[in-house]
Amino acid sequence: MVAAAALLAAPAQAGIAGAVQRQPTNWTAILMFAGFVGLTLWITARAARRTRDVSDFYTGGGITGFQNGLAMAGDYCSAASFLGITSQIFNDGYDGLIYATGFLVGWPIVLFLIAEKLRNLGRFTFADVASFRFLQGPVRTFSAVSTLMVVTFYLIAQMVGAGQLIQLLFGLPYLYALVAVGGLMMVYVLFGGMRATSWVQIIKAVMLLSGATALVVGVMAQVGFSFEELFARAVAIKTGLAERAGLSPADAAAKGAAIMGPGGFIKDPVSALSFGFALMLGTAGLPHILMRFFTVPDAREARKSILWATVWIGWFYALTFVLGFGAIVLISLDPAYVGADGVLRGGGNMAVMHLAHAVGGNLFLGFVSAVAFATILAVVAGLTLSAASAVSHDIYASVIRRGRADPARELRVSRITTVVLGLAAVALGVVFERQNVAFMVSLAFALAASGNFPVLVMSLLWSGCTTRGAAWGGAVGLVTAFVLTILSPVVWVSVLGNAQAVFPYSSPAIFSVPAGFLAIWLLSLTDRSPRAALDRAGYPRQRLLSETGLAAGAAAAH
Amino acid sequence: MESPIEDAAEARVAADPRYVELVRDRQRFSWTLTAVTVAAYTGFISLIAFDKPFMARPVAAGATTSIAVLLGIAVLLGTVLVCGVYVRRANGQYDARLAAILADARA
């Protein structure tokens, strides 16, 4: 995820989306990963016996706030951020921390503004909440389209990343990886629904956090557990490398010291703020994250979920920062890991993998590789489940059957959608293999920040919001974000090959988020239809239920 | 679903002055913390965007650790902290007040 973002800002830097070399087949890694798969399939089989109705399928029958917090961390921390942030810090130093803070700082916004209201009003999808007092058809259609767009771009980035990672880590061909990821994800979601998905994410989060923590302890042991020592040695090594490259001692010292401060990632302030806001507000609009609020029984546990998610995700990003500097210190000078040209062996994202090998040998490398692959699986399963529920619950049950769908049929529709999505994900992975997909994760965040987030906030907090405002205003935000991204340098120049970008900034959020809010406000304000009067009249009760959870009793008992 | 408040218990809660007060308090608290979070993060990004030399400065003479590292870690810690502050009050004081209001309305 972050590797994609890194590429967005620094196209010259090799990321997962860059060229990779297939490695020799790594049997330790494959065996450890097989162990993970065996465990998760066993859990899926158990979950399948208890997944009887749609409610089980969408919510998994309820977990605690602590478990949900871990699952959210498992849903959110992708392999690309594990590999991408550490490699970015390995190359350029400090800048990786800018992503880390951006990816974390959206969580309190979710907590303060939407979490408890979302839990109190909704049952299965965030569209339950966004459409609560509105005409179901238009608002649910908007939500489902927006969910499918966000999920599709996120999914393509994950699938292409998975294929390339497998070549790197396991030494297996690209297509094997796609089929393995697509197939396993289908099995988890199809048979185990949310219950299996939650546990895959929880196990993955525990593996990722413990693996990264062990690696950090290994690194810190080599520098006497002193961060000052770690940084000082990293600067000395970067200075030495710059001298070896022929720089004067003064220039080399400056280049070495530069890793301690912000560098080339942020060029103009508008891009910086825009990118920051896309990360922050996009988190609050990601459908697969919002869906996780319905797995806990009440608002109280929903709040706890976020606190725990923030703890684990914050811990994870702090670890990646230390690992990046650890990689500078421990692998930069070793020809086994870094070629004579100063480039990481095996591909630009291998820093943390080499570090694992340097600290704990082949066995630890195998473990960390298995963790990275498990990570992709968990993220992909969460994405698929949220897209499947958008199709079955929002489009099929609420729009097509107008809320009178037979639950057994609704469940069947979500399972069919899962299969279609699994096949589509593999196909898209093949289609985009040689494409630059680096922009797709930041696009997904920008879309979520500009469409879902304004619609949720306005429908929850503004009594004047109407059906027309929510559905069409949200669409304006969504389309603005999409079009501006296409016109921005990462797509217009890097992908489409034009000479000059029409839209000069790296992220559209600073324009498209206000565009979404403004459109909702304006379209609601000027809405004189009879429906608009009903929408506004429904606000007091919606507000009451969202603040008290009076209706959530029914939802929790479903 | 879009009907106005008709249920008797719901109507009693809505009319309860303690409920109005609770919603006002909780809203003020959550918007204050939102403002603090957005301001802190915007400040951090703005420093990176506008004053890189300041950020690259060591925290003390002779040290390698920079102000940027310290502030970055502070943003990570502060994010967790601000969530903890909200959850503590929301799950404690606010939930207790809400439970009392709901119990009276159902009685």
XYZ file of C-alpha atoms in Angstrom:
665
model
C 0.000 0.000 0.000
C 2.655 2.445 1.013
C 5.007 1.226 -1.653
C 2.376 2.360 -4.088
C 2.174 5.718 -2.397
C 5.946 5.973 -2.404
C 6.024 5.427 -6.116
C 3.419 8.060 -6.545
C 5.703 10.664 -5.097
C 9.029 9.303 -6.259
C 8.575 7.415 -9.520
C 12.291 6.805 -9.841
C 12.288 4.599 -6.779
C 11.767 0.908 -7.342
C 8.731 -0.452 -5.547
C 6.664 -3.600 -5.697
C 5.243 -2.297 -8.923
C 8.748 -2.020 -10.363
C 10.784 -4.739 -11.993
C 11.406 -7.828 -9.884
C 13.627 -10.848 -10.345
C 12.345 -14.306 -9.591
C 14.249 -15.843 -6.701
C 15.304 -19.443 -6.112
C 12.420 -21.492 -4.669
C 12.309 -20.890 -0.916
C 11.008 -24.076 0.712
C 11.193 -22.797 4.301
C 8.910 -19.918 3.393
C 6.534 -22.149 1.454
C 6.266 -24.644 4.327
C 5.615 -21.922 6.883
C 3.021 -20.381 4.641
C 1.426 -23.803 4.166
C 1.160 -23.976 7.947
C -0.679 -20.653 8.002
C -3.004 -21.788 5.228
C -3.715 -25.074 7.037
C -4.609 -23.237 10.238
C -6.867 -20.731 8.488
C -8.607 -23.435 6.454
C -9.290 -25.361 9.659
C -10.815 -22.199 11.148
C -12.823 -21.677 7.963
C -14.199 -25.217 8.170
C -15.283 -24.597 11.767
C -16.738 -21.198 10.832
C -18.596 -22.719 7.891
C -20.565 -24.998 10.204
C -21.750 -21.960 12.138
C -22.449 -19.702 9.144
C -26.129 -20.377 8.566
C -27.758 -17.081 7.624
C -26.925 -13.723 6.066
C -26.244 -12.165 9.445
C -23.551 -14.782 10.223
C -22.115 -14.228 6.782
C -21.857 -10.419 7.093
C -20.971 -10.036 10.772
C -19.527 -13.375 11.902
C -21.807 -13.588 14.921
C -19.983 -11.099 17.095
C -16.452 -10.679 18.461
C -15.046 -8.462 21.230
C -13.640 -4.975 20.746
C -10.119 -6.241 21.413
C -10.424 -8.996 18.781
C -11.983 -6.570 16.330
C -9.165 -4.085 16.888
C -6.651 -6.768 15.950
C -8.742 -7.736 12.926
C -8.895 -4.081 11.839
C -5.113 -3.890 12.104
C -4.962 -7.097 10.051
C -7.312 -5.574 7.494
C -5.358 -2.326 7.267
C -1.623 -3.132 7.467
C -0.710 -4.408 4.038
C 2.378 -6.261 2.887
C 3.216 -3.337 0.659
C 3.458 -1.015 3.656
C 5.628 -3.523 5.532
C 7.999 -3.911 2.584
C 7.518 -0.467 1.040
C 8.032 1.765 4.096
C 11.096 -0.136 5.287
C 12.633 -0.027 1.809
C 11.844 3.639 1.406
C 13.566 4.415 4.702
C 16.454 2.156 3.700
C 16.910 4.282 0.568
C 16.037 7.816 1.635
C 15.676 7.774 5.410
C 13.045 9.811 7.180
C 10.336 10.219 4.494
C 8.827 6.810 5.209
C 7.565 8.132 8.539
C 5.374 10.682 6.722
C 3.287 7.845 5.271
C 3.192 6.093 8.601
C 1.654 9.098 10.356
C -0.817 9.671 7.501
C -2.088 6.114 7.629
C -2.602 6.275 11.391
C -4.132 9.696 11.878
C -7.427 8.833 10.166
C -8.399 6.468 12.988
C -9.225 9.070 15.633
C -11.385 10.876 13.052
C -13.345 7.657 12.522
C -13.653 7.284 16.293
C -14.774 10.846 17.067
C -17.173 11.461 14.201
C -18.677 8.226 12.926
C -17.875 5.020 14.827
C -20.552 5.003 17.523
C -23.261 6.418 15.244
C -22.362 3.887 12.583
C -22.654 1.019 15.044
C -25.893 2.324 16.529
C -27.668 2.686 13.180
C -26.266 -0.021 10.934
C -26.512 -3.759 10.624
C -24.304 -5.011 7.784
C -22.880 -2.269 5.554
C -22.124 1.427 5.892
C -24.887 2.037 3.338
C -27.396 0.949 6.032
C -26.318 4.104 7.833
C -25.823 6.431 4.873
C -29.315 5.606 3.550
C -31.063 5.361 6.931
C -33.614 8.167 6.522
C -33.384 8.492 2.732
C -34.999 6.837 -0.248
C -33.118 3.532 -0.343
C -32.619 3.162 -4.105
C -30.441 6.164 -5.000
C -28.305 6.276 -1.838
C -27.664 2.524 -1.743
C -26.831 2.521 -5.437
C -24.315 5.303 -4.871
C -22.801 3.454 -1.889
C -22.527 0.180 -3.771
C -20.945 1.799 -6.844
C -18.519 3.690 -4.645
C -17.684 0.519 -2.672
C -17.048 -1.433 -5.859
C -14.800 1.315 -7.243
C -12.737 1.591 -4.068
C -12.469 -2.183 -3.716
C -11.567 -2.762 -7.369
C -8.618 -0.361 -7.367
C -7.423 -1.564 -3.984
C -7.785 -5.173 -5.120
C -5.818 -4.701 -8.349
C -2.933 -3.190 -6.402
C -3.025 -6.097 -3.933
C -3.220 -8.808 -6.616
C -0.371 -7.397 -8.694
C 1.624 -6.946 -5.485
C 0.878 -10.535 -4.464
C 2.059 -11.918 -7.789
C 5.291 -10.004 -7.646
C 5.879 -10.797 -3.992
C 5.528 -14.498 -4.655
C 8.172 -14.317 -7.330
C 10.398 -12.482 -4.891
C 9.778 -14.485 -1.759
C 8.890 -17.991 -2.808
C 10.469 -18.177 -6.232
C 7.185 -19.270 -7.845
C 5.662 -17.886 -11.072
C 3.354 -14.848 -11.065
C 0.210 -16.712 -12.144
C 0.587 -19.304 -9.338
C 0.428 -16.490 -6.841
C -2.730 -15.002 -8.330
C -4.502 -18.345 -8.409
C -3.406 -19.120 -4.847
C -4.532 -15.735 -3.501
C -7.785 -15.712 -5.493
C -8.598 -19.318 -4.631
C -7.846 -19.100 -0.906
C -9.676 -15.812 -0.554
C -12.732 -17.362 -2.232
C -12.636 -20.333 0.137
C -12.385 -18.134 3.244
C -15.193 -15.785 2.240
C -17.432 -18.314 0.511
C -17.540 -20.852 3.313
C -16.506 -18.931 6.388
C -17.932 -15.467 5.672
C -17.043 -12.741 8.148
C -16.212 -15.220 10.934
C -13.398 -16.824 8.928
C -12.282 -13.470 7.517
C -12.027 -11.968 11.024
C -9.901 -14.852 12.256
C -7.634 -14.817 9.198
C -7.065 -11.121 9.887
C -6.503 -11.632 13.612
C -3.961 -14.423 13.058
C -2.229 -12.415 10.392
C -2.048 -9.339 12.652
C -0.535 -11.374 15.486
C 2.012 -12.947 13.098
C 2.924 -9.612 11.510
C 3.247 -7.742 14.804
C 5.200 -10.457 16.580
C 7.476 -11.059 13.585
C 8.238 -7.354 13.201
C 8.720 -6.927 16.952
C 11.176 -9.848 17.108
C 13.057 -8.345 14.185
C 13.264 -4.957 15.925
C 14.584 -6.592 19.095
C 17.214 -8.361 16.968
C 18.216 -5.065 15.377
C 18.301 -3.088 18.620
C 20.415 -5.770 20.313
C 23.153 -4.966 17.800
C 23.211 -1.270 18.710
C 22.982 -1.683 22.484
C 19.257 -0.814 22.489
C 20.071 2.850 21.838
C 18.125 4.714 19.165
C 20.755 7.462 19.133
C 23.371 4.793 18.351
C 21.148 3.313 15.613
C 20.675 6.706 13.937
C 24.340 7.683 14.347
C 25.532 4.460 12.724
C 22.996 4.829 9.905
C 24.218 8.360 9.172
C 27.860 7.204 9.290
C 27.128 4.398 6.828
C 25.230 6.670 4.423
C 28.102 9.179 4.630
C 30.634 6.446 3.881
C 28.596 5.245 0.905
C 28.382 8.805 -0.451
C 32.158 9.219 -0.096
C 32.720 5.939 -1.865
C 30.504 7.256 -4.683
C 32.991 10.113 -5.121
C 31.444 12.977 -3.188
C 33.646 15.426 -1.288
C 33.766 14.775 2.488
C 31.571 17.821 3.199
C 28.951 16.848 0.603
C 29.038 13.236 1.771
C 28.463 14.291 5.380
C 25.499 16.425 4.290
C 24.084 13.543 2.290
C 24.476 11.190 5.219
C 22.829 13.577 7.659
C 19.948 14.122 5.219
C 18.355 10.781 6.142
C 17.355 12.264 9.504
C 15.094 14.938 7.982
C 12.302 15.130 5.394
C 13.661 14.865 1.861
C 12.347 14.784 -1.659
C 9.009 13.100 -1.030
C 7.113 16.311 -0.482
C 7.867 18.844 -3.171
C 5.020 21.339 -3.086
C 2.897 22.138 -0.038
C -0.428 21.606 -1.863
C 0.485 18.026 -2.781
C 1.693 17.438 0.761
C -1.519 18.578 2.420
C -3.700 16.981 -0.222
C -1.963 13.651 0.120
C -2.169 13.868 3.904
C -5.909 14.552 3.812
C -6.538 11.712 1.368
C -4.879 9.285 3.775
C -6.568 10.706 6.850
C -10.139 11.017 5.543
C -9.916 8.051 3.186
C -9.459 5.756 6.168
C -12.843 6.989 7.420
C -14.493 6.008 4.134
C -12.988 2.597 3.344
C -15.930 0.175 3.048
C -14.046 -2.881 4.288
C -12.948 -0.996 7.414
C -16.419 0.487 8.075
C -17.944 -2.972 7.724
C -15.886 -4.204 10.653
C -17.908 -2.023 13.049
C -20.881 -4.354 12.639
C -18.966 -7.360 13.966
C -19.116 -6.038 17.558
C -22.287 -5.929 19.681
C -22.524 -2.217 20.544
C -21.037 1.289 20.336
C -18.968 0.664 23.451
C -17.120 -2.256 21.835
C -16.901 -0.323 18.560
C -14.970 2.437 20.352
C -12.688 -0.114 22.002
C -12.078 -1.687 18.571
C -10.672 1.581 17.275
C -8.520 2.199 20.303
C -6.967 -1.248 19.931
C -6.669 -0.886 16.160
C -4.848 2.426 16.670
C -2.509 0.882 19.230
C -1.556 -2.019 16.935
C -1.343 0.009 13.739
C 0.694 2.727 15.481
C 2.993 0.078 16.934
C 3.360 -1.502 13.481
C 4.361 1.790 11.842
C 6.795 2.634 14.633
C 8.394 -0.795 14.055
C 8.727 -0.228 10.298
C 10.572 3.020 11.011
C 13.128 1.264 13.218
C 13.432 -1.606 10.713
C 14.225 0.819 7.885
C 17.116 2.297 9.845
C 18.124 -1.181 10.996
C 18.381 -2.207 7.351
C 20.695 0.743 6.625
C 22.980 -0.303 9.472
C 22.945 -4.080 9.027
C 22.680 -4.792 5.307
C 23.960 -1.740 3.363
C 27.569 -2.856 3.409
C 26.996 -6.571 2.872
C 27.503 -7.632 -0.766
C 25.214 -10.622 -0.112
C 22.282 -8.213 0.117
C 23.286 -5.129 -1.840
C 24.930 -5.165 -5.259
C 27.995 -3.102 -6.174
C 25.652 -0.527 -7.706
C 24.034 0.062 -4.288
C 20.745 -1.529 -5.343
C 19.041 -4.182 -3.204
C 19.373 -7.693 -4.583
C 16.103 -9.235 -5.735
C 14.155 -5.983 -6.117
C 13.716 -2.597 -4.528
C 11.349 -3.776 -1.790
C 13.534 -6.483 -0.290
C 15.144 -4.448 2.515
C 13.192 -5.988 5.383
C 13.561 -9.485 3.917
C 17.338 -9.164 3.765
C 17.259 -7.722 7.251
C 15.333 -10.776 8.501
C 17.972 -13.012 6.945
C 20.802 -10.964 8.445
C 19.247 -11.079 11.920
C 17.736 -14.562 12.070
C 18.997 -16.623 9.120
C 16.961 -18.702 6.674
C 14.323 -19.769 9.157
C 13.430 -16.207 10.096
C 13.453 -15.150 6.446
C 10.982 -17.949 5.774
C 8.756 -16.799 8.604
C 8.743 -13.170 7.500
C 8.026 -14.204 3.888
C 5.073 -16.291 5.031
C 3.841 -13.337 7.088
C 4.026 -11.043 4.064
C 1.935 -13.413 1.976
C -0.570 -14.053 4.775
C -0.910 -10.296 5.001
C -2.023 -9.975 1.392
C -4.551 -12.776 1.831
C -6.137 -11.137 4.862
C -6.473 -7.757 3.147
C -7.891 -9.295 -0.028
C -10.456 -11.373 1.924
C -11.707 -8.268 3.752
C -12.031 -6.320 0.500
C -13.939 -9.119 -1.203
C -16.370 -9.530 1.674
C -17.225 -5.826 1.673
C -17.772 -5.807 -2.098
C -19.903 -8.957 -1.925
C -22.096 -7.443 0.773
C -22.488 -4.227 -1.229
C -23.835 -6.262 -4.144
C -26.022 -8.677 -2.182
C -27.244 -6.498 0.691
C -27.346 -3.034 -0.922
C -28.078 -3.731 -4.588
C -29.903 -7.075 -4.547
C -31.819 -7.088 -1.256
C -32.460 -3.361 -0.801
C -32.682 -1.921 -4.306
C -33.827 -4.782 -6.557
C -35.977 -6.681 -4.023
C -36.874 -3.458 -2.154
C -36.037 -4.906 1.256
C -38.191 -7.993 0.777
C -35.469 -10.420 -0.290
C -35.518 -13.990 0.931
C -32.454 -14.182 3.279
C -31.360 -17.515 1.824
C -31.335 -15.985 -1.640
C -29.476 -12.912 -0.396
C -26.814 -15.225 1.005
C -26.637 -17.037 -2.324
C -26.196 -13.755 -4.179
C -23.307 -12.765 -1.908
C -21.631 -16.133 -2.488
C -22.043 -15.880 -6.248
C -20.612 -12.353 -6.085
C -17.639 -13.683 -4.112
C -16.874 -16.238 -6.825
C -17.233 -13.618 -9.569
C -14.967 -11.246 -7.650
C -12.374 -13.949 -7.058
C -12.244 -14.753 -10.763
C -12.239 -11.057 -11.664
C -9.403 -10.397 -9.230
C -7.240 -13.093 -10.845
C -8.111 -11.806 -14.335
C -7.350 -8.197 -13.368
C -4.081 -9.325 -11.829
C -3.112 -10.895 -15.162
C -4.246 -7.876 -17.195
C -2.368 -5.397 -15.024
C 0.796 -7.479 -14.528
C 2.970 -5.210 -16.619
C 1.110 -1.994 -15.853
C 2.132 0.615 -13.353
C -0.504 0.165 -10.647
C 1.274 2.346 -8.121
C -1.407 5.020 -8.148
C -4.277 2.655 -7.428
C -4.073 2.528 -3.642
C -3.869 6.292 -3.321
C -6.751 6.493 -5.804
C -8.797 4.160 -3.594
C -8.095 6.375 -0.562
C -8.952 9.545 -2.503
C -12.246 8.019 -3.741
C -13.218 6.917 -0.231
C -12.331 10.336 1.201
C -14.294 12.243 -1.462
C -17.399 10.041 -1.826
C -18.178 7.868 1.196
C -16.754 10.139 3.856
C -18.759 13.313 2.992
C -21.961 11.290 2.505
C -21.579 9.597 5.899
C -20.725 12.796 7.749
C -23.505 14.856 6.157
C -26.199 12.200 6.556
C -25.231 11.633 10.203
C -24.667 15.212 11.296
C -26.708 17.553 9.087
C -30.486 17.558 9.362
C -30.876 19.341 6.018
C -29.276 16.547 3.986
C -31.646 14.923 1.475
C -31.712 11.857 -0.768
C -30.735 13.927 -3.788
C -27.887 15.614 -1.918
C -26.443 12.374 -0.545
C -26.684 10.290 -3.727
C -25.695 12.908 -6.311
C -23.458 15.011 -4.099
C -21.509 11.903 -3.154
C -21.249 11.049 -6.835
C -19.817 14.513 -7.549
C -17.079 13.959 -4.948
C -16.341 10.497 -6.288
C -16.149 11.586 -9.926
C -14.058 14.672 -9.085
C -11.506 12.512 -7.274
C -11.448 10.004 -10.121
C -11.090 12.533 -12.943
C -8.441 14.622 -11.152
C -6.399 11.470 -10.466
C -6.536 10.533 -14.155
C -5.351 14.063 -15.046
C -2.566 14.056 -12.417
C 1.099 13.270 -13.148
C 0.990 9.651 -11.899
C -1.595 8.611 -14.485
C -1.588 11.289 -17.195
C 2.205 11.307 -17.549
C 3.498 8.038 -16.045
C 0.775 5.672 -17.303
C -0.742 7.410 -20.326
C 2.523 8.873 -21.533
C 1.480 12.501 -22.001
C 4.139 15.169 -21.694
C 2.463 17.469 -19.190
C -0.076 16.746 -16.459
C -3.346 18.691 -16.642
C -3.709 18.568 -12.847
C -0.304 19.277 -11.302
C -0.696 17.812 -7.778
C -0.079 14.254 -6.640
C -3.414 13.865 -4.819
C -6.867 15.335 -5.589
C -8.228 15.201 -2.025
C -7.748 18.845 -1.106
C -10.118 19.733 -3.976
C -12.347 16.670 -4.309
C -13.279 16.312 -0.620
C -14.603 19.908 -0.396
C -16.272 19.355 -3.798
C -18.151 16.382 -2.334
C -19.257 18.306 0.765
C -20.236 21.380 -1.251
C -22.259 19.345 -3.756
C -24.151 17.517 -1.008
C -24.895 20.817 0.713
C -25.996 22.627 -2.447
C -28.083 19.775 -3.887
C -29.805 19.262 -0.522
C -30.409 22.954 0.072
C -32.093 23.469 -3.286
C -34.084 20.233 -3.019
C -37.793 21.156 -2.849
C -39.195 17.703 -3.635
C -41.750 15.994 -1.329
C -39.108 13.354 -0.629
C -36.753 16.039 0.708
C -39.354 17.041 3.294
C -39.562 13.412 4.461
C -35.758 13.177 4.581
C -35.483 16.242 6.810
C -38.368 15.132 9.003
C -36.567 11.832 9.600
C -33.495 13.468 11.100
C -34.565 13.843 14.752
C -35.321 10.153 15.099
C -32.162 9.114 13.253
C -30.170 11.392 15.512
C -31.810 9.960 18.614
C -31.109 6.366 17.566
C -27.545 7.171 16.496
C -26.777 8.798 19.849
C -28.466 6.220 22.068
C -28.338 2.909 20.226
C -32.034 2.390 20.992
C -32.538 0.608 17.675
C -29.258 -1.278 17.905
C -30.871 -3.785 20.267
C -32.690 -5.182 17.277
C -29.507 -5.110 15.237
C -27.443 -6.863 17.891
C -30.014 -9.625 18.247
C -30.164 -10.347 14.549
C -37.597 3.762 8.827
C -37.871 7.438 8.065
C -40.851 7.924 10.379
C -40.696 10.634 13.038
C -40.380 9.655 16.695
C -43.521 7.738 17.655
C -42.322 5.177 20.165
C -43.106 6.274 23.733
C -39.733 5.370 25.252
C -37.930 7.117 22.406
C -40.047 10.219 22.923
C -39.246 10.254 26.651
C -35.505 10.050 25.935
C -35.694 12.797 23.320
C -37.525 15.085 25.735
C -35.178 14.362 28.662
C -33.026 17.459 29.380
C -30.223 15.151 30.548
C -30.208 13.577 27.074
C -29.951 16.962 25.378
C -27.122 17.849 27.722
C -25.320 14.541 27.105
C -25.456 14.913 23.328
C -24.197 18.481 23.596
C -21.302 17.497 25.877
C -20.276 14.501 23.804
C -20.469 16.467 20.583
C -18.392 19.306 21.965
C -15.789 16.825 23.250
C -15.552 14.884 19.983
C -15.285 18.018 17.832
C -12.639 19.484 20.135
C -10.551 16.323 19.845
C -11.122 16.247 16.074
C -9.883 19.831 15.822
C -6.825 19.016 17.955
C -5.999 15.973 15.809
C -6.431 17.742 12.473
C -4.498 20.793 13.694
C -1.603 18.708 15.023
C -1.361 16.658 11.848
C -1.727 19.671 9.547
C 0.979 21.420 11.573
C 3.287 18.429 11.215
C 2.752 18.173 7.436
C 3.114 21.960 7.069
C 6.466 21.917 8.887
C 7.625 19.217 6.480
C 6.324 21.193 3.520
C 7.563 24.649 4.541
C 10.534 24.255 6.902
C 12.651 21.212 6.128
C 15.873 22.678 7.643
C 14.150 23.091 11.015
C 12.917 19.511 10.899
C 16.381 18.178 10.051
C 17.997 19.918 13.048
C 19.298 17.605 15.823
C 17.334 17.624 19.079
C 20.497 18.546 21.017
C 24.048 19.600 20.178
C 26.063 16.548 19.171
C 22.997 14.316 18.843
C 21.941 12.563 15.634
C 18.250 12.174 16.471
C 16.428 14.986 14.655
C 13.426 17.121 15.539
C 11.602 15.462 12.629
C 12.006 12.007 14.191
C 10.861 13.259 17.571
C 7.797 15.001 16.109
C 6.925 12.028 13.902
C 6.985 9.642 16.830
C 5.048 12.214 18.870
C 2.324 12.231 16.182
C 2.103 8.420 16.337
C 1.948 8.422 20.139
C -0.427 11.384 20.260
C -2.828 9.632 17.873
C -3.068 6.632 20.178
C -3.317 8.886 23.220
C -6.159 11.015 21.841
C -8.139 7.848 21.046
C -7.522 6.622 24.585
C -8.744 9.915 26.062
C -11.965 9.773 24.057
C -12.726 6.094 24.714
C -12.077 6.531 28.435
C -14.617 9.325 28.756
C -17.156 7.948 26.229
C -17.172 4.424 27.655
C -17.069 5.739 31.208
C -18.864 8.959 32.041
C -20.995 9.332 28.880
C -22.155 5.708 28.760
C -23.078 5.819 32.453
C -25.164 8.964 31.924
C -26.830 7.413 28.880
C -27.615 4.199 30.774
C -29.363 6.202 33.513
C -31.453 8.112 30.956
C -32.441 4.932 29.107
C -33.302 3.103 32.341
C -35.656 5.914 33.378
C -37.260 6.084 29.942
C -37.990 2.355 29.928
C -39.273 2.293 33.504
